[in-house]
mmCIF file of C-alpha atoms in Angstrom:
data_model
loop_
_atom_site.group_PDB
_atom_site.id
_atom_site.type_symbol
_atom_site.label_atom_id
_atom_site.label_comp_id
_atom_site.label_asym_id
_atom_site.label_seq_id
_atom_site.Cartn_x
_atom_site.Cartn_y
_atom_site.Cartn_z
ATOM 1 C CA MET A 1 5.704 18.343 -7.261
ATOM 2 C CA ARG A 2 2.946 17.215 -4.834
ATOM 3 C CA LYS A 3 3.982 16.449 -1.573
ATOM 4 C CA LEU A 4 0.852 17.861 0.868
ATOM 5 C CA LEU A 5 -0.161 14.969 3.107
ATOM 6 C CA ALA A 6 -3.516 15.130 5.401
ATOM 7 C CA VAL A 7 -5.050 12.824 8.249
ATOM 8 C CA VAL A 8 -8.504 11.911 8.189
ATOM 9 C CA PHE A 9 -10.865 10.653 10.878
ATOM 10 C CA GLY A 10 -9.890 12.468 13.889
ATOM 11 C CA LEU A 11 -6.432 13.022 11.833
ATOM 12 C CA SER A 12 9.472 -3.788 -4.153
ATOM 13 C CA LEU A 13 6.487 -5.417 -5.455
ATOM 14 C CA ILE A 14 5.063 -3.916 -8.206
ATOM 15 C CA ILE A 15 1.584 -5.587 -9.829
ATOM 16 C CA THR A 16 0.549 -3.712 -13.031
ATOM 17 C CA SER A 17 -2.854 -4.089 -15.346
ATOM 18 C CA ALA A 18 -3.775 -3.344 -18.375
ATOM 19 C CA ALA A 19 -7.128 -1.955 -17.321
ATOM 20 C CA GLN A 20 -5.518 1.408 -15.041
ATOM 21 C CA ALA A 21 -2.489 3.255 -14.245
ATOM 22 C CA ALA A 22 -2.409 2.181 -10.445
ATOM 23 C CA PHE A 23 0.350 -0.613 -9.547
ATOM 24 C CA ILE A 24 1.378 -1.646 -6.004
ATOM 25 C CA THR A 25 5.195 -0.756 -4.521
ATOM 26 C CA THR A 26 5.410 -1.443 -0.665
ATOM 27 C CA ASN A 27 8.957 -0.371 -0.094
ATOM 28 C CA GLU A 28 9.571 -3.472 2.539
ATOM 29 C CA ALA A 29 13.394 -2.832 2.906
ATOM 30 C CA GLN A 30 13.157 0.789 3.683
ATOM 31 C CA LEU A 31 10.370 1.035 5.491
ATOM 32 C CA ASP A 32 12.237 -1.784 8.255
ATOM 33 C CA ALA A 33 14.578 0.650 8.601
ATOM 34 C CA ILE A 34 12.307 3.828 9.876
ATOM 35 C CA PHE A 35 10.852 1.001 11.935
ATOM 36 C CA SER A 36 14.129 -0.021 13.119
ATOM 37 C CA GLN A 37 16.109 3.877 13.614
ATOM 38 C CA ALA A 38 18.162 4.608 16.614
ATOM 39 C CA SER A 39 14.809 5.726 18.533
ATOM 40 C CA PHE A 40 13.845 1.903 18.587
ATOM 41 C CA GLY A 41 16.713 0.781 20.352
ATOM 42 C CA ASN A 42 16.763 -2.995 20.370
ATOM 43 C CA THR A 43 13.214 -3.443 19.771
ATOM 44 C CA PRO A 44 13.253 -2.396 15.729
ATOM 45 C CA ILE A 45 9.844 -3.588 14.321
ATOM 46 C CA ASP A 46 9.425 -5.884 11.015
ATOM 47 C CA ILE A 47 7.174 -4.482 8.509
ATOM 48 C CA ARG A 48 5.778 -7.545 6.949
ATOM 49 C CA ILE A 49 4.337 -7.342 3.311
ATOM 50 C CA GLY A 50 1.325 -9.892 2.715
ATOM 51 C CA ALA A 51 0.015 -11.165 -0.668
ATOM 52 C CA ALA A 52 -1.294 -8.246 -2.555
ATOM 53 C CA THR A 53 -5.042 -8.393 -3.344
ATOM 54 C CA GLU A 54 -7.050 -6.691 -6.159
ATOM 55 C CA ILE A 55 -10.254 -4.659 -5.814
ATOM 56 C CA VAL A 56 -12.222 -3.549 -8.906
ATOM 57 C CA ALA A 57 -13.580 -0.523 -7.961
ATOM 58 C CA PRO A 58 -13.115 2.156 -11.357
ATOM 59 C CA THR A 59 -15.140 4.925 -9.095
ATOM 60 C CA LEU A 60 -12.328 4.899 -6.878
ATOM 61 C CA LEU A 61 -9.550 5.320 -8.626
ATOM 62 C CA ASP A 62 -9.543 9.228 -8.388
ATOM 63 C CA ILE A 63 -10.988 9.895 -5.475
ATOM 64 C CA THR A 64 -11.995 14.052 -5.202
ATOM 65 C CA THR A 65 -14.581 13.445 -1.768
ATOM 66 C CA ASN A 66 -13.843 12.184 2.045
ATOM 67 C CA ALA A 67 -16.836 9.774 1.354
ATOM 68 C CA GLU A 68 -14.818 7.954 -1.118
ATOM 69 C CA VAL A 69 -11.929 7.908 1.088
ATOM 70 C CA SER A 70 -14.526 6.060 3.646
ATOM 71 C CA SER A 71 -15.845 3.504 1.057
ATOM 72 C CA LEU A 72 -12.464 2.569 0.171
ATOM 73 C CA PHE A 73 -11.624 2.077 3.927
ATOM 74 C CA GLY A 74 -14.838 0.025 4.055
ATOM 75 C CA MET A 75 -13.254 -2.784 1.650
ATOM 76 C CA HIS A 76 -10.820 -3.591 4.256
ATOM 77 C CA VAL A 77 -9.105 -6.872 4.008
ATOM 78 C CA GLY A 78 -7.783 -9.279 6.792
ATOM 79 C CA ALA A 79 -8.327 -8.594 10.370
ATOM 80 C CA ALA A 80 -8.504 -5.925 12.669
ATOM 81 C CA ASN A 81 -4.993 -5.429 13.528
ATOM 82 C CA VAL A 82 -4.296 -5.718 9.563
ATOM 83 C CA VAL A 83 -3.004 -2.333 7.992
ATOM 84 C CA ASN A 84 -4.404 -2.210 4.256
ATOM 85 C CA PHE A 85 -2.012 0.303 1.928
ATOM 86 C CA TYR A 86 -4.391 1.042 -0.868
ATOM 87 C CA PHE A 87 -3.104 2.344 -3.885
ATOM 88 C CA ILE A 88 -4.822 4.246 -6.745
ATOM 89 C CA ASP A 89 -4.517 6.581 -9.194
ATOM 90 C CA THR A 90 -5.105 10.302 -7.616
ATOM 91 C CA ILE A 91 -6.517 11.470 -4.268
ATOM 92 C CA SER A 92 -7.585 15.351 -3.964
ATOM 93 C CA ALA A 93 -9.534 14.681 -0.748
ATOM 94 C CA CYS A 94 -8.859 13.607 3.017
ATOM 95 C CA GLY A 95 -11.203 14.295 5.859
ATOM 96 C CA ALA A 96 -11.660 18.383 5.632
ATOM 97 C CA THR A 97 -8.649 18.931 3.644
ATOM 98 C CA ILE A 98 -9.442 19.461 -0.461
ATOM 99 C CA SER A 99 -6.506 19.840 -2.562
ATOM 100 C CA VAL A 100 -5.014 18.529 -5.694
ATOM 101 C CA ASN A 101 -1.527 18.348 -3.873
ATOM 102 C CA ILE A 102 -2.635 15.279 -1.745
ATOM 103 C CA VAL A 103 -0.431 12.190 -1.830
ATOM 104 C CA GLY A 104 -2.107 9.951 0.849
ATOM 105 C CA CYS A 105 -4.269 9.603 3.448
ATOM 106 C CA GLY A 106 -4.580 7.765 6.511
ATOM 107 C CA GLU A 107 -6.965 6.611 9.453
ATOM 108 C CA THR A 108 -5.283 8.503 12.769
ATOM 109 C CA PRO A 109 -5.326 5.894 14.622
ATOM 110 C CA GLY A 110 -7.037 3.020 12.478
ATOM 111 C CA ASN A 111 -6.014 0.247 9.973
ATOM 112 C CA ASP A 112 -6.146 1.477 6.590
ATOM 113 C CA PHE A 113 -4.504 4.100 4.058
ATOM 114 C CA VAL A 114 -4.202 5.508 0.843
ATOM 115 C CA VAL A 115 -1.633 6.978 -1.773
ATOM 116 C CA GLU A 116 -1.289 7.572 -5.282
ATOM 117 C CA SER A 117 0.833 4.994 -6.964
ATOM 118 C CA THR A 118 3.221 6.717 -8.421
ATOM 119 C CA PHE A 119 4.469 8.870 -5.751
ATOM 120 C CA ALA A 120 4.606 5.690 -3.802
ATOM 121 C CA ALA A 121 7.281 4.967 -6.481
ATOM 122 C CA GLY A 122 8.802 7.721 -6.652
ATOM 123 C CA ALA A 123 12.095 9.309 -4.349
ATOM 124 C CA PHE A 124 9.572 10.263 -1.726
ATOM 125 C CA GLY A 125 7.628 6.604 -0.926
ATOM 126 C CA ALA A 126 8.953 5.355 1.364
ATOM 127 C CA GLU A 127 8.461 7.950 3.578
ATOM 128 C CA LEU A 128 4.874 8.515 2.267
ATOM 129 C CA LEU A 129 3.981 4.942 3.212
ATOM 130 C CA ALA A 130 6.000 5.385 6.762
ATOM 131 C CA HIS A 131 3.919 8.506 7.154
ATOM 132 C CA GLU A 132 0.571 6.915 6.167
ATOM 133 C CA LEU A 133 1.549 4.022 8.842
ATOM 134 C CA GLY A 134 2.658 6.505 11.336
ATOM 135 C CA HIS A 135 -1.297 8.032 11.524
ATOM 136 C CA ASN A 136 -2.883 4.368 11.628
ATOM 137 C CA LEU A 137 -0.892 4.053 14.635
ATOM 138 C CA GLY A 138 -1.934 6.904 16.312
ATOM 139 C CA LEU A 139 0.615 9.164 15.099
ATOM 140 C CA PRO A 140 -0.428 12.948 14.502
ATOM 141 C CA HIS A 141 1.327 15.612 12.477
ATOM 142 C CA ILE A 142 4.038 17.130 13.968
ATOM 143 C CA ASN A 143 6.226 19.880 12.516
ATOM 144 C CA GLY A 144 9.796 20.260 12.129
ATOM 145 C CA ASN A 145 12.457 17.675 10.494
ATOM 146 C CA LEU A 146 10.240 14.555 11.386
ATOM 147 C CA LEU A 147 8.530 12.148 9.387
ATOM 148 C CA MET A 148 5.119 13.066 10.955
ATOM 149 C CA ASP A 149 5.314 16.447 9.024
ATOM 150 C CA PRO A 150 2.402 17.490 7.642
ATOM 151 C CA ILE A 151 4.851 18.186 3.952
ATOM 152 C CA LEU A 152 7.194 15.273 3.071
ATOM 153 C CA ASN A 153 10.632 16.733 3.482
ATOM 154 C CA GLY A 154 13.160 13.779 2.932
ATOM 155 C CA PHE A 155 13.135 13.162 7.031
ATOM 156 C CA THR A 156 12.093 9.847 8.510
ATOM 157 C CA THR A 157 12.999 10.484 11.978
ATOM 158 C CA LEU A 158 10.635 8.987 15.212
ATOM 159 C CA THR A 159 11.105 10.638 18.458
ATOM 160 C CA ALA A 160 11.207 8.227 21.563
ATOM 161 C CA PRO A 161 7.630 9.753 22.878
ATOM 162 C CA GLU A 162 6.390 8.978 19.261
ATOM 163 C CA VAL A 163 8.055 5.180 19.591
ATOM 164 C CA THR A 164 6.004 4.657 22.861
ATOM 165 C CA THR A 165 2.892 5.823 20.858
ATOM 166 C CA ILE A 166 3.438 3.333 18.143
ATOM 167 C CA PHE A 167 4.368 0.203 20.417
ATOM 168 C CA ASN A 168 0.707 0.897 22.451
ATOM 169 C CA SER A 169 -1.159 0.700 19.053
ATOM 170 C CA PRO A 170 -2.810 -2.631 18.722
ATOM 171 C CA LEU A 171 -1.435 -3.073 15.043
ATOM 172 C CA VAL A 172 2.015 -3.842 16.477
ATOM 173 C CA GLN A 173 2.085 -7.794 17.375
ATOM 174 C CA GLN A 174 4.687 -10.107 18.994
ATOM 175 C CA ASP A 175 5.994 -13.316 18.306
ATOM 176 C CA THR A 176 9.416 -15.132 19.455
ATOM 177 C CA SER A 177 11.211 -13.287 16.602
ATOM 178 C CA GLY A 178 10.200 -9.856 17.925
ATOM 179 C CA PHE A 179 7.994 -6.924 17.238
ATOM 180 C CA TRP A 180 6.096 -6.737 13.449
ATOM 181 C CA ILE A 181 3.442 -5.288 11.512
ATOM 182 C CA GLN A 182 1.401 -7.556 9.215
ATOM 183 C CA ILE A 183 0.508 -4.906 5.903
ATOM 184 C CA ASN A 184 -2.122 -6.259 2.980
ATOM 185 C CA PRO A 185 -1.214 -4.173 -0.076
ATOM 186 C CA VAL A 186 -4.301 -3.269 -1.873
ATOM 187 C CA LEU A 187 -4.976 -2.546 -5.520
ATOM 188 C CA ILE A 188 -7.926 -0.593 -6.753
ATOM 189 C CA VAL A 189 -8.383 -1.708 -10.551
ATOM 190 C CA ALA A 190 -11.231 -0.602 -13.400
ATOM 191 C CA GLN A 191 -11.304 -4.251 -14.314
ATOM 192 C CA ALA A 192 -10.169 -7.597 -13.283
ATOM 193 C CA SER A 193 -6.710 -7.954 -14.099
ATOM 194 C CA VAL A 194 -6.392 -11.247 -16.773
ATOM 195 C CA PRO A 195 -3.822 -13.507 -15.373
ATOM 196 C CA MET A 196 -1.076 -14.679 -17.848
ATOM 197 C CA PRO A 197 -1.134 -18.300 -18.384
ATOM 198 C CA THR A 198 1.629 -20.345 -16.598
ATOM 199 C CA PRO A 199 4.513 -22.201 -18.945
ATOM 200 C CA SER A 200 2.759 -25.495 -18.215
ATOM 201 C CA THR A 201 -0.573 -24.331 -19.447
ATOM 202 C CA LEU A 202 0.771 -22.712 -22.417
ATOM 203 C CA ALA A 203 2.814 -26.172 -22.885
ATOM 204 C CA LEU A 204 -0.520 -28.161 -22.784
ATOM 205 C CA LEU A 205 -2.473 -25.557 -25.054
ATOM 206 C CA PHE A 206 0.624 -26.459 -27.750
ATOM 207 C CA ILE A 207 0.109 -29.680 -27.258
ATOM 208 C CA ALA A 208 -3.570 -29.720 -27.862
ATOM 209 C CA PHE A 209 -2.989 -27.191 -30.750
ATOM 210 C CA THR A 210 -0.773 -29.535 -32.529
ATOM 211 C CA LEU A 211 -3.019 -32.832 -32.257
ATOM 212 C CA ILE A 212 -5.926 -31.220 -33.648
ATOM 213 C CA PHE A 213 -3.595 -29.573 -36.578
ATOM 214 C CA SER A 214 -2.434 -33.222 -36.881
ATOM 215 C CA SER A 215 -6.178 -34.714 -36.956
ATOM 216 C CA LYS A 216 -7.196 -32.062 -39.932
ATOM 217 C CA ARG A 217 -4.737 -32.797 -41.438
ATOM 218 C CA LYS A 218 -5.390 -36.905 -41.623
ATOM 219 C CA ASN A 219 -8.784 -35.916 -42.229
ATOM 220 C CA ASN A 220 -8.378 -34.235 -45.272
#
């Protein structure tokens, strides 16, 4: 199983398209649980998932160089305090690391990270997304049974010092309901998806075809 994670630059909602295998899985409830664990005390952070964005970039569905990672992150959607989750097919480059075992890559700190969509949808999916979000929040790798261990290990623990670093990040916003982080999921596709017609549109099409057919019968 591919479990290696890497860092770059100093280091569930599902959308599918017939044009590519990549899809979005946000694991919002699990992310909320990770960022409200005991080390957060009485100040949990709500992970807010915004509307998904689709970007046509077929050459970035399979990332093999750090230049491609940089190109992807250059497509950032939204303000600087909004995090972009990019979902692609495969990634094998992140910073100075080149390996087929890489499944995610994030800026440290920053506001962009990319993951393999199939791995994000698997058993380690929430851990993977939280790990890369941790990098965006300024957390480096740390060995041990912790979220930020370089290898996905089934642990999602964040230490008190890490929580302090997180709250110092400009990505953490606050309103009357508490602290929160805004996420924009971004799906990379080979070609634009064709939207499915709504029921009302189908009804109008049916009426139109019925009228046309009726008119032809009368004219024959």
